[in-house]
Amino acid sequence: MPVVVMANPKGGSSKSTSALVLAQTLGAADASVTIIDADPNRPIVDWRSGQSRSTIRVIGDATESNIVRVITEERTRQQFVFVDLEGTASRLVSRAISRADLVIIPLQASYVDARQASRAVALVQEEEETLSRSIPSRILLTRTSPLIPTKLEPEIVAKLCEAELPRFATHLHERQAFKAMFARRLALDELDPKQVSGVAEAIVNAEKLAEELADALTEVANV
């Protein structure tokens, strides 16, 4: 089953948020999903310690020495496996990328983030050369405004197009609900709209992104 790796050497690019949003959305659609939390801060392990009824399986003891084995085991039992990586370039990161069916590179719409994302693309290319196989990747713009794009956003998108870097048409928007998932350790559909604003809109955003991910994985599988 497909392995989706979230990679960006820059911290704060919303890798964990993107992984959890996508995993929760697929899980809510009755898919079996594992998230391997390889971020030293273990944000998704902390989320799993809450009261959420989500069926997502979370593994937090992946290391450089066992990450390949853990990924291999989970992909045999689950329909989707997500790997949330640390915000640095390391051997663990390289080994996880080497097992990916798709690498998602989340980045905010800023030149600093875009430059760091190019490092993630380079990591993928290094593994491609080592393994002599293609490892598809896609850029995911995160924390964008759902209403009014910043002036920089079209410029960043244009630069990505110039570099011929595949990207998701759907962005992961800046939503209070995405932050509340971690604060309250609940799934999106478990949040109380009376206490958290924009829950319905966040769910729509998540479902649209998950649909695009499913299409991307189908495309990858057919190549």
GROMACS .gro file of C-alpha atoms in nm:
model
  223
    1MET     CA    1   0.000   0.000   0.000
    2PRO     CA    2   0.121   0.355  -0.068
    3VAL     CA    3   0.374   0.525   0.157
    4VAL     CA    4   0.348   0.905   0.169
    5VAL     CA    5   0.646   1.087   0.320
    6MET     CA    6   0.627   1.446   0.444
    7ALA     CA    7   0.967   1.609   0.395
    8ASN     CA    8   1.115   1.957   0.424
    9PRO     CA    9   1.446   2.040   0.596
   10LYS     CA   10   1.288   2.357   0.734
   11GLY     CA   11   1.094   2.329   1.057
   12GLY     CA   12   0.753   2.492   1.083
   13SER     CA   13   0.647   2.408   0.729
   14SER     CA   14   0.331   2.228   0.852
   15LYS     CA   15   0.455   1.874   0.781
   16SER     CA   16   0.285   1.733   1.091
   17THR     CA   17  -0.037   1.926   1.030
   18SER     CA   18  -0.050   1.812   0.668
   19ALA     CA   19   0.012   1.449   0.762
   20LEU     CA   20  -0.251   1.450   1.036
   21VAL     CA   21  -0.513   1.630   0.827
   22LEU     CA   22  -0.474   1.388   0.537
   23ALA     CA   23  -0.458   1.079   0.759
   24GLN     CA   24  -0.767   1.182   0.956
   25THR     CA   25  -0.963   1.253   0.640
   26LEU     CA   26  -0.878   0.915   0.488
   27GLY     CA   27  -0.949   0.743   0.819
   28ALA     CA   28  -1.290   0.912   0.838
   29ALA     CA   29  -1.360   0.756   0.496
   30ASP     CA   30  -1.297   0.411   0.650
   31ALA     CA   31  -0.943   0.367   0.517
   32SER     CA   32  -0.686   0.200   0.743
   33VAL     CA   33  -0.408   0.449   0.809
   34THR     CA   34  -0.079   0.459   0.999
   35ILE     CA   35   0.126   0.768   1.075
   36ILE     CA   36   0.490   0.708   1.162
   37ASP     CA   37   0.589   1.008   1.372
   38ALA     CA   38   0.964   1.048   1.317
   39ASP     CA   39   0.971   1.410   1.431
   40PRO     CA   40   1.181   1.437   1.751
   41ASN     CA   41   0.907   1.655   1.904
   42ARG     CA   42   0.651   1.377   1.849
   43PRO     CA   43   0.352   1.608   1.785
   44ILE     CA   44   0.136   1.331   1.640
   45VAL     CA   45   0.223   1.089   1.921
   46ASP     CA   46   0.108   1.361   2.160
   47TRP     CA   47  -0.213   1.403   1.959
   48ARG     CA   48  -0.279   1.029   1.978
   49SER     CA   49  -0.254   1.041   2.360
   50GLY     CA   50  -0.582   1.234   2.369
   51GLN     CA   51  -0.941   1.113   2.361
   52SER     CA   52  -0.995   1.103   1.984
   53ARG     CA   53  -1.197   0.809   1.853
   54SER     CA   54  -1.007   0.819   1.525
   55THR     CA   55  -0.885   0.478   1.410
   56ILE     CA   56  -0.549   0.615   1.295
   57ARG     CA   57  -0.257   0.406   1.417
   58VAL     CA   58   0.040   0.615   1.533
   59ILE     CA   59   0.395   0.482   1.575
   60GLY     CA   60   0.648   0.700   1.752
   61ASP     CA   61   0.951   0.478   1.805
   62ALA     CA   62   1.093   0.489   1.452
   63THR     CA   63   1.468   0.542   1.441
   64GLU     CA   64   1.743   0.555   1.182
   65SER     CA   65   1.808   0.185   1.235
   66ASN     CA   66   1.449   0.060   1.213
   67ILE     CA   67   1.261   0.312   0.994
   68VAL     CA   68   1.280   0.095   0.681
   69ARG     CA   69   1.151  -0.213   0.866
   70VAL     CA   70   0.869  -0.017   1.031
   71ILE     CA   71   0.756   0.129   0.697
   72THR     CA   72   0.771  -0.213   0.531
   73GLU     CA   73   0.564  -0.376   0.806
   74GLU     CA   74   0.298  -0.105   0.811
   75ARG     CA   75   0.251  -0.094   0.436
   76THR     CA   76   0.162  -0.465   0.438
   77ARG     CA   77  -0.121  -0.415   0.689
   78GLN     CA   78  -0.257  -0.066   0.619
   79GLN     CA   79  -0.409   0.104   0.316
   80PHE     CA   80  -0.208   0.422   0.368
   81VAL     CA   81   0.115   0.495   0.554
   82PHE     CA   82   0.227   0.850   0.627
   83VAL     CA   83   0.575   0.933   0.755
   84ASP     CA   84   0.620   1.266   0.933
   85LEU     CA   85   0.991   1.351   0.926
   86GLU     CA   86   1.212   1.582   1.127
   87GLY     CA   87   1.294   1.926   0.989
   88THR     CA   88   1.649   1.846   0.889
   89ALA     CA   89   1.846   1.639   0.642
   90SER     CA   90   1.956   1.313   0.802
   91ARG     CA   91   2.009   0.945   0.731
   92LEU     CA   92   1.666   0.870   0.878
   93VAL     CA   93   1.511   1.118   0.636
   94SER     CA   94   1.697   0.966   0.340
   95ARG     CA   95   1.593   0.613   0.436
   96ALA     CA   96   1.228   0.711   0.467
   97ILE     CA   97   1.234   0.890   0.131
   98SER     CA   98   1.387   0.580  -0.027
   99ARG     CA   99   1.071   0.387   0.064
  100ALA     CA  100   0.823   0.651  -0.049
  101ASP     CA  101   0.565   0.615  -0.322
  102LEU     CA  102   0.509   0.989  -0.300
  103VAL     CA  103   0.699   1.263  -0.118
  104ILE     CA  104   0.494   1.567  -0.015
  105ILE     CA  105   0.696   1.883   0.043
  106PRO     CA  106   0.488   2.128   0.246
  107LEU     CA  107   0.593   2.491   0.236
  108GLN     CA  108   0.456   2.829   0.323
  109ALA     CA  109   0.429   3.092   0.053
  110SER     CA  110   0.759   3.267   0.129
  111TYR     CA  111   1.094   3.279  -0.046
  112VAL     CA  112   1.270   3.140   0.262
  113ASP     CA  113   1.043   2.835   0.261
  114ALA     CA  114   1.072   2.795  -0.115
  115ARG     CA  115   1.451   2.787  -0.095
  116GLN     CA  116   1.439   2.526   0.179
  117ALA     CA  117   1.191   2.322  -0.024
  118SER     CA  118   1.447   2.304  -0.303
  119ARG     CA  119   1.671   2.120  -0.056
  120ALA     CA  120   1.396   1.863  -0.004
  121VAL     CA  121   1.367   1.818  -0.380
  122ALA     CA  122   1.744   1.766  -0.393
  123LEU     CA  123   1.719   1.497  -0.122
  124VAL     CA  124   1.459   1.314  -0.330
  125GLN     CA  125   1.677   1.339  -0.640
  126GLU     CA  126   1.976   1.197  -0.449
  127GLU     CA  127   1.771   0.892  -0.347
  128GLU     CA  128   1.649   0.853  -0.706
  129GLU     CA  129   2.010   0.838  -0.825
  130THR     CA  130   2.106   0.591  -0.552
  131LEU     CA  131   1.812   0.360  -0.618
  132SER     CA  132   1.792   0.411  -0.996
  133ARG     CA  133   1.418   0.464  -0.973
  134SER     CA  134   1.182   0.758  -0.982
  135ILE     CA  135   1.041   0.888  -0.652
  136PRO     CA  136   0.748   1.120  -0.732
  137SER     CA  137   0.715   1.436  -0.526
  138ARG     CA  138   0.466   1.721  -0.498
  139ILE     CA  139   0.482   2.064  -0.339
  140LEU     CA  140   0.199   2.151  -0.101
  141LEU     CA  141   0.145   2.516  -0.017
  142THR     CA  142   0.036   2.552   0.346
  143ARG     CA  143  -0.105   2.818   0.575
  144THR     CA  144  -0.240   3.019   0.284
  145SER     CA  145  -0.540   3.247   0.315
  146PRO     CA  146  -0.865   3.085   0.199
  147LEU     CA  147  -0.995   3.428   0.091
  148ILE     CA  148  -0.721   3.664  -0.022
  149PRO     CA  149  -0.382   3.538  -0.145
  150THR     CA  150  -0.080   3.735  -0.032
  151LYS     CA  151   0.109   3.932  -0.295
  152LEU     CA  152   0.394   3.681  -0.274
  153GLU     CA  153   0.180   3.372  -0.329
  154PRO     CA  154   0.136   3.408  -0.710
  155GLU     CA  155   0.509   3.478  -0.740
  156ILE     CA  156   0.597   3.161  -0.547
  157VAL     CA  157   0.357   2.957  -0.761
  158ALA     CA  158   0.509   3.104  -1.076
  159LYS     CA  159   0.859   3.011  -0.958
  160LEU     CA  160   0.745   2.654  -0.890
  161CYS     CA  161   0.598   2.636  -1.240
  162GLU     CA  162   0.917   2.772  -1.392
  163ALA     CA  163   1.116   2.505  -1.211
  164GLU     CA  164   0.865   2.244  -1.334
  165LEU     CA  165   0.802   2.122  -0.981
  166PRO     CA  166   0.471   1.933  -0.951
  167ARG     CA  167   0.240   2.076  -0.688
  168PHE     CA  168  -0.104   2.028  -0.541
  169ALA     CA  169  -0.364   2.265  -0.681
  170THR     CA  170  -0.532   2.252  -0.341
  171HIS     CA  171  -0.361   2.443  -0.061
  172LEU     CA  172  -0.381   2.362   0.310
  173HIS     CA  173  -0.532   2.686   0.434
  174GLU     CA  174  -0.466   2.872   0.757
  175ARG     CA  175  -0.752   2.753   0.977
  176GLN     CA  176  -0.803   2.765   1.352
  177ALA     CA  177  -0.949   2.414   1.329
  178PHE     CA  178  -0.617   2.268   1.209
  179LYS     CA  179  -0.442   2.412   1.514
  180ALA     CA  180  -0.723   2.300   1.744
  181MET     CA  181  -0.670   1.936   1.640
  182PHE     CA  182  -0.338   1.936   1.823
  183ALA     CA  183  -0.447   2.157   2.112
  184ARG     CA  184  -0.750   1.939   2.191
  185ARG     CA  185  -0.610   1.611   2.057
  186LEU     CA  186  -0.920   1.548   1.848
  187ALA     CA  187  -1.000   1.477   1.484
  188LEU     CA  188  -1.145   1.754   1.273
  189ASP     CA  189  -1.494   1.607   1.278
  190GLU     CA  190  -1.476   1.578   1.658
  191LEU     CA  191  -1.419   1.950   1.714
  192ASP     CA  192  -1.712   2.153   1.845
  193PRO     CA  193  -1.800   2.425   1.591
  194LYS     CA  194  -1.936   2.631   1.881
  195GLN     CA  195  -1.590   2.645   2.034
  196VAL     CA  196  -1.368   2.636   1.723
  197SER     CA  197  -1.435   2.856   1.422
  198GLY     CA  198  -1.427   2.731   1.066
  199VAL     CA  199  -1.455   2.357   1.136
  200ALA     CA  200  -1.685   2.289   0.840
  201GLU     CA  201  -1.462   2.487   0.605
  202ALA     CA  202  -1.152   2.305   0.732
  203ILE     CA  203  -1.316   1.968   0.668
  204VAL     CA  204  -1.403   2.071   0.312
  205ASN     CA  205  -1.044   2.186   0.257
  206ALA     CA  206  -0.912   1.856   0.398
  207GLU     CA  207  -1.144   1.643   0.185
  208LYS     CA  208  -1.049   1.829  -0.132
  209LEU     CA  209  -0.680   1.782  -0.057
  210ALA     CA  210  -0.731   1.412   0.023
  211GLU     CA  211  -0.912   1.364  -0.308
  212GLU     CA  212  -0.622   1.522  -0.493
  213LEU     CA  213  -0.378   1.300  -0.301
  214ALA     CA  214  -0.576   0.991  -0.402
  215ASP     CA  215  -0.561   1.102  -0.767
  216ALA     CA  216  -0.185   1.161  -0.738
  217LEU     CA  217  -0.128   0.814  -0.590
  218THR     CA  218  -0.337   0.657  -0.867
  219GLU     CA  219  -0.130   0.844  -1.125
  220VAL     CA  220   0.192   0.727  -0.960
  221ALA     CA  221   0.073   0.366  -0.951
  222ASN     CA  222  -0.011   0.373  -1.321
  223VAL     CA  223   0.329   0.509  -1.432
   0.00000   0.00000   0.00000
